[in-house]
Amino acid sequence: MATSGSVPITPALKDELDIVIPTIRNLDFLEMWRPFFQPYHLIIVQDGDPTRTIKVPEGFDYELYNRNDINRILGPKASCISFKDSACRCFGYMVSKKKYIYTIDDDCFVAKDPSGKEINALEQHIKNLLCPSTPFFFNTLYDPYREGADFVRGYPFSLREGAKTAVSHGLWLNIPDYDAPTQMVKPLERNTRYVDAVMTVPKGTLFPMCGMNLAFDRELIGPAMYFGLMGDGQPIGRYDDMWAGWCMKVICDHLGLGVKTGLPYIWHSKASNPFVNLKKEYNGIFWQEEIIPFFQAATLSKDHDTVQKCYIELAKQVKEKLGKIDGYFVKLADAMVTWIEAWDEQNPSSASATTATNGPAKK
C-alpha cells in the first residue's frame, strides 16, 4: 500500500491483460483475490441457466456473458462453445481485446508459500510470460532467467537467447488435479509439496494442461486455446483443457514458442465428485491412449506459419485419423474449424497471426 507522498505502483500489464472466469455461481471467491485482481478487467463467462443472476463483489471492473450473449454474438457459430462445462471459458479468450489472458476457476483461492506469505499468482504468471523459455535444450537449474540462476556449463550459447513464452501453466496446493480413478483410490490425498521452480516443457514433449490456473499470450497462441466440445450433449467431459494443451503444444513446438510450468501455486479448495467425474471421463480414459500418440506423431509443414493455419491443419488430421475411433472426433474437428472462423470474425486483425521467430520450426 502506498504511503503518503509516495507514487502508487501500477500493476504489471494492467491494461494488457484480462482475467477470464467461467462460473455457475456467485463470485464471492473474488474477495480473497481483491488485492491482486481488482486493478484488472474481468471477463466472466456464465455457464448453465442464463436467467440466473450471478453476483459479483463491488469494485471489480468486469463484463459478464451468458449463453444468450454467446448465441447473439456468434450466431450459428456459437455451436463451437461448450454448454454446461467450464470449457465455455474459451469464449472469453475470443472476445478479449487484450494481449494476455489469465484464467482461474471459482474454487481456487490464494495460496501461501512456505514462509506463510500470500502468493500473488497473477504476478508470477506475468513474470513467466515476459521472460523467455528454453524449449530446445533443458537447463538443469530450471529457469535460467530467474534471479539466482543461470545457464549451466554445457548449455549451448547459440540457444541462450531462448524463445518467446506463449503459455504459463501454474499448479495447485491442497486438492490435486487427479482423474476419477485416482480420486477414488486416494480420496484423502492432498498436495502439500511446494516446489519453488519454473521450468520449460521441452520441445516434443506433451503434458496434461490444467485450465484452473493458467496464463497465456493471446497474440502468440490465442487461436489454439480452444477447449473443445465438452459437457451437455457430448460423450466426454473434463478433457477440455487437456485437449487445448495438446493442440497448443504441437503448434508451439512447430512455431518455436515456449511453454512453462511450475510456479505459481493456487489453493484448490474443493474436490469434485469422483463418481460424477468418472461418468464424464469414461470415454476419454480409453480414447486418450490413441489421442496422445496421435498428437505425438502429428506433423505440420513450413507452409503452416500461423497459429490459425496450424490449427486448421490439425483439425483436418483429427477428422482423418481420430474420426476412425468415434464419430465425436469428426464433430470436434468441424467445431475446431468453426472456432477459428469465429475467432477471426471477432479478431479480424489476428487473421494473419504473428509467426514466431525464435528457434527452428519443425519440418
XYZ file of C-alpha atoms in Angstrom:
363
model
C 0.000 0.000 0.000
C 1.357 3.408 -0.971
C 2.229 5.753 1.903
C 1.515 9.465 1.960
C 3.576 11.276 -0.635
C 4.587 8.124 -2.491
C 3.679 7.303 -6.075
C 1.236 4.363 -6.387
C 2.715 1.402 -8.212
C 0.805 0.452 -11.363
C 0.326 -3.328 -11.525
C 2.173 -5.062 -14.345
C 0.228 -5.296 -17.621
C -2.770 -3.564 -16.036
C -4.163 -2.507 -19.423
C -2.870 -5.514 -21.369
C -4.371 -8.461 -19.504
C -7.880 -9.849 -18.959
C -8.843 -12.348 -16.273
C -11.319 -14.934 -17.594
C -13.530 -16.807 -15.112
C -16.122 -19.470 -16.003
C -18.816 -19.891 -13.358
C -22.303 -21.052 -12.430
C -22.354 -19.322 -9.022
C -21.860 -16.022 -7.229
C -18.231 -14.949 -7.298
C -17.620 -14.482 -3.584
C -14.177 -16.035 -4.029
C -13.041 -12.764 -5.621
C -12.935 -11.111 -2.180
C -9.833 -13.129 -1.340
C -8.264 -12.178 -4.669
C -9.208 -8.487 -4.445
C -5.690 -7.189 -3.628
C -4.356 -8.897 -6.743
C -7.246 -8.862 -9.237
C -9.071 -5.586 -8.637
C -6.816 -3.476 -10.895
C -7.541 -5.759 -13.848
C -10.515 -6.244 -16.157
C -12.519 -9.448 -15.679
C -14.404 -11.409 -18.326
C -16.951 -13.676 -16.628
C -18.478 -16.462 -18.710
C -21.667 -17.667 -17.044
C -22.455 -21.302 -17.744
C -25.802 -23.030 -17.321
C -29.098 -21.189 -16.856
C -28.776 -17.736 -18.492
C -31.724 -16.373 -16.499
C -29.867 -16.815 -13.229
C -28.252 -13.678 -11.792
C -24.581 -14.023 -10.897
C -23.445 -11.652 -8.151
C -20.009 -10.078 -8.433
C -18.492 -8.227 -5.462
C -18.482 -4.444 -5.788
C -15.402 -2.663 -7.009
C -14.411 -5.021 -9.820
C -14.307 -3.950 -13.468
C -15.963 -6.735 -15.420
C -18.147 -7.806 -18.306
C -20.386 -10.875 -17.994
C -21.574 -13.111 -20.809
C -24.212 -15.837 -20.534
C -25.397 -18.341 -23.138
C -27.845 -15.884 -24.648
C -24.990 -13.423 -25.180
C -22.805 -16.105 -26.761
C -25.606 -17.062 -29.166
C -26.259 -13.409 -30.016
C -22.614 -12.565 -30.664
C -21.572 -15.691 -32.548
C -24.850 -16.682 -34.199
C -24.701 -20.187 -35.708
C -21.002 -20.405 -34.819
C -21.974 -20.480 -31.133
C -22.246 -24.235 -31.638
C -18.481 -24.473 -31.071
C -18.785 -23.183 -27.481
C -19.492 -25.881 -24.898
C -22.554 -25.703 -22.651
C -22.731 -26.883 -19.035
C -18.969 -27.274 -18.898
C -16.123 -24.967 -17.857
C -14.849 -25.273 -21.440
C -17.134 -22.297 -22.103
C -14.313 -20.134 -20.749
C -12.671 -20.065 -24.161
C -15.423 -17.707 -25.333
C -13.788 -15.160 -23.031
C -10.472 -15.708 -24.789
C -12.144 -14.992 -28.102
C -13.869 -11.729 -27.169
C -10.984 -10.292 -25.153
C -9.090 -7.477 -26.815
C -6.025 -7.746 -24.583
C -2.623 -9.269 -25.322
C -2.595 -11.581 -22.290
C -5.141 -13.848 -20.584
C -5.188 -15.313 -17.092
C -7.911 -17.850 -16.358
C -8.835 -19.263 -12.966
C -11.630 -21.444 -11.555
C -14.003 -20.104 -8.918
C -12.963 -22.753 -6.371
C -9.339 -21.618 -6.417
C -8.186 -19.452 -3.526
C -4.992 -17.579 -2.640
C -2.261 -19.994 -1.537
C 0.619 -19.302 0.826
C 4.281 -20.055 0.288
C 6.298 -21.964 2.934
C 7.038 -18.692 4.768
C 3.318 -18.006 5.148
C 3.253 -15.175 2.602
C 0.225 -14.992 0.313
C 1.121 -15.830 -3.295
C 0.248 -13.310 -5.980
C -0.335 -15.921 -8.676
C -1.022 -13.361 -11.377
C 2.256 -11.552 -10.745
C 4.230 -14.792 -11.136
C 2.393 -15.730 -14.327
C 3.267 -12.330 -15.766
C 6.941 -12.869 -14.892
C 6.814 -16.250 -16.614
C 5.234 -14.849 -19.776
C 7.545 -11.853 -20.060
C 10.655 -13.996 -19.714
C 11.974 -16.326 -22.453
C 11.577 -20.098 -22.423
C 14.143 -22.789 -23.218
C 12.280 -25.491 -25.210
C 15.210 -26.611 -27.371
C 17.662 -27.653 -24.640
C 16.916 -28.496 -20.996
C 18.616 -26.398 -18.320
C 19.175 -28.463 -15.158
C 18.812 -25.341 -12.980
C 15.333 -24.967 -14.490
C 14.556 -21.350 -15.437
C 17.941 -19.764 -16.181
C 16.462 -16.255 -16.371
C 15.299 -16.314 -12.762
C 17.229 -14.358 -10.150
C 19.955 -16.531 -8.633
C 20.065 -18.949 -11.588
C 21.782 -19.092 -14.951
C 22.609 -21.455 -17.787
C 24.706 -24.370 -16.586
C 28.026 -25.474 -18.016
C 27.496 -27.138 -21.381
C 24.398 -25.199 -22.349
C 24.827 -24.039 -25.980
C 25.464 -20.311 -26.226
C 23.567 -20.247 -29.517
C 20.343 -21.151 -27.648
C 20.699 -18.855 -24.641
C 18.501 -16.176 -26.167
C 15.630 -18.580 -25.644
C 12.182 -18.493 -27.239
C 9.119 -16.358 -26.675
C 6.900 -17.750 -23.917
C 3.364 -18.455 -25.076
C 1.908 -20.240 -22.028
C 2.448 -20.215 -18.259
C 0.931 -23.267 -16.554
C 0.502 -22.920 -12.788
C -0.043 -25.595 -10.157
C -2.189 -26.163 -7.069
C -1.868 -26.924 -3.372
C -4.431 -28.924 -1.404
C -6.765 -30.765 -3.865
C -4.651 -32.269 -6.690
C -5.913 -32.318 -10.273
C -6.498 -36.078 -10.398
C -8.623 -38.166 -12.729
C -11.627 -40.027 -11.301
C -9.953 -43.451 -10.771
C -7.080 -41.827 -8.864
C -9.546 -39.760 -6.826
C -11.364 -42.943 -5.860
C -8.289 -44.786 -4.605
C -6.761 -41.711 -2.929
C -9.787 -39.792 -1.578
C -7.866 -38.138 1.260
C -4.677 -37.284 -0.595
C -3.689 -33.619 -0.573
C -0.796 -31.868 -2.257
C 1.300 -30.146 0.404
C 4.541 -30.012 -1.573
C 5.580 -26.514 -2.624
C 8.305 -26.769 -5.244
C 9.952 -23.412 -5.848
C 10.652 -23.927 -9.534
C 9.607 -22.900 -13.019
C 10.684 -24.984 -15.987
C 10.116 -25.095 -19.722
C 8.305 -28.140 -21.105
C 10.818 -29.461 -23.691
C 10.053 -29.413 -27.391
C 8.462 -32.689 -28.459
C 7.025 -33.389 -25.006
C 3.292 -33.300 -24.309
C 1.774 -32.646 -20.885
C -1.708 -32.639 -19.279
C -2.592 -28.950 -19.188
C -4.942 -27.842 -16.408
C -7.100 -24.771 -17.030
C -7.744 -23.733 -13.438
C -4.555 -21.627 -13.026
C -3.308 -20.749 -16.493
C -1.982 -17.720 -18.371
C -1.039 -17.222 -21.990
C -0.023 -14.689 -24.594
C -3.214 -14.313 -26.591
C -1.461 -12.707 -29.556
C 1.052 -15.541 -29.831
C -1.148 -18.602 -29.259
C -4.743 -17.475 -28.602
C -6.467 -19.227 -31.544
C -5.045 -22.583 -30.387
C -6.548 -22.289 -26.890
C -9.865 -23.863 -27.839
C -11.248 -26.066 -25.068
C -13.196 -28.262 -27.449
C -16.724 -29.668 -27.316
C -17.474 -30.927 -23.820
C -20.391 -31.152 -21.429
C -24.047 -31.058 -22.447
C -24.789 -33.331 -25.403
C -21.201 -34.605 -25.710
C -19.839 -38.086 -24.883
C -16.884 -36.729 -22.901
C -16.041 -34.172 -20.242
C -13.049 -32.992 -18.162
C -10.754 -33.245 -21.186
C -11.308 -29.672 -22.369
C -8.121 -28.132 -21.014
C -6.020 -31.171 -21.889
C -7.286 -31.176 -25.483
C -6.373 -27.498 -25.747
C -2.982 -28.244 -24.219
C -2.151 -30.997 -26.697
C -3.151 -28.862 -29.687
C -1.344 -25.846 -28.276
C 1.877 -27.750 -27.548
C 2.120 -29.252 -31.039
C 1.669 -25.776 -32.508
C 4.109 -24.126 -30.092
C 6.734 -26.742 -30.949
C 6.200 -26.121 -34.648
C 6.371 -22.327 -34.358
C 9.295 -22.278 -31.929
C 7.352 -20.996 -28.908
C 7.837 -21.937 -25.264
C 5.566 -23.319 -22.538
C 6.417 -23.024 -18.840
C 5.074 -24.993 -15.882
C 5.572 -24.764 -12.120
C 5.057 -21.598 -10.095
C 2.649 -20.053 -9.236
C 0.507 -22.121 -6.899
C -3.113 -21.522 -6.032
C -5.138 -23.249 -3.257
C -7.623 -25.632 -4.855
C -10.365 -25.718 -2.262
C -12.907 -28.280 -3.382
C -12.706 -31.845 -4.676
C -15.297 -32.663 -7.321
C -17.340 -35.849 -7.065
C -15.239 -38.762 -8.400
C -18.310 -40.768 -9.464
C -19.664 -37.851 -11.493
C -16.167 -37.330 -12.882
C -15.860 -40.972 -13.899
C -19.038 -40.722 -15.940
C -17.608 -37.674 -17.723
C -14.128 -39.140 -18.201
C -15.074 -42.737 -19.054
C -14.670 -42.465 -22.829
C -11.665 -40.180 -22.538
C -9.759 -42.657 -20.364
C -9.926 -45.147 -23.247
C -9.597 -42.647 -26.063
C -6.543 -40.887 -24.652
C -4.447 -43.996 -25.331
C -4.933 -43.236 -29.029
C -5.289 -39.447 -28.800
C -1.864 -38.911 -27.239
C 0.059 -40.995 -29.827
C -1.838 -39.063 -32.495
C -0.523 -35.744 -31.174
C 2.956 -37.184 -30.656
C 3.057 -38.122 -34.334
C 1.314 -35.023 -35.709
C 3.367 -33.001 -38.189
C 2.948 -29.541 -39.673
C 4.711 -28.152 -42.731
C 6.647 -24.922 -43.137
C 3.621 -23.518 -45.001
C 1.703 -23.664 -41.715
C 3.280 -20.465 -40.452
C 0.453 -19.008 -38.347
C -1.490 -20.421 -35.423
C -4.678 -20.418 -37.482
C -3.120 -22.365 -40.357
C -1.631 -24.865 -37.917
C -4.928 -25.314 -36.137
C -6.929 -25.857 -39.319
C -4.396 -28.482 -40.394
C -4.649 -30.208 -37.013
C -8.440 -30.232 -37.349
C -8.071 -31.950 -40.711
C -5.806 -34.597 -39.192
C -8.170 -35.079 -36.240
C -11.032 -35.792 -38.621
C -8.976 -38.182 -40.779
C -7.270 -40.151 -38.005
C -9.222 -39.800 -34.764
C -12.550 -39.861 -36.602
C -11.977 -43.600 -37.005
C -12.203 -44.026 -33.220
C -15.580 -42.367 -32.803
C -17.827 -40.009 -34.743
C -17.401 -37.488 -31.927
C -13.988 -36.562 -33.319
C -15.493 -35.709 -36.711
C -17.844 -33.343 -34.912
C -14.977 -31.975 -32.823
C -12.831 -31.394 -35.922
C -15.662 -29.413 -37.529
C -16.027 -27.395 -34.309
C -12.291 -26.625 -34.381
C -12.703 -25.094 -37.840
C -15.798 -23.182 -36.711
C -13.829 -21.888 -33.714
C -11.129 -20.443 -35.972
C -13.740 -18.846 -38.237
C -15.443 -17.275 -35.215
C -12.100 -16.162 -33.769
C -11.153 -14.400 -36.995
C -14.558 -12.713 -37.185
C -14.155 -11.385 -33.648
C -10.457 -10.574 -34.152
C -10.025 -9.507 -37.785
C -6.548 -8.108 -37.175
C -5.320 -11.532 -35.983
C -6.415 -13.428 -39.092
C -2.749 -13.404 -40.098
C -1.306 -14.268 -36.689
C 2.275 -13.470 -35.737
C 4.815 -16.031 -36.878
C 7.388 -16.930 -34.240
C 10.996 -16.031 -34.990
C 12.830 -17.792 -32.138
C 14.131 -21.239 -32.923
C 13.614 -23.555 -35.858
C 10.169 -24.678 -36.977
C 9.551 -28.410 -37.028
C 9.731 -29.733 -40.581
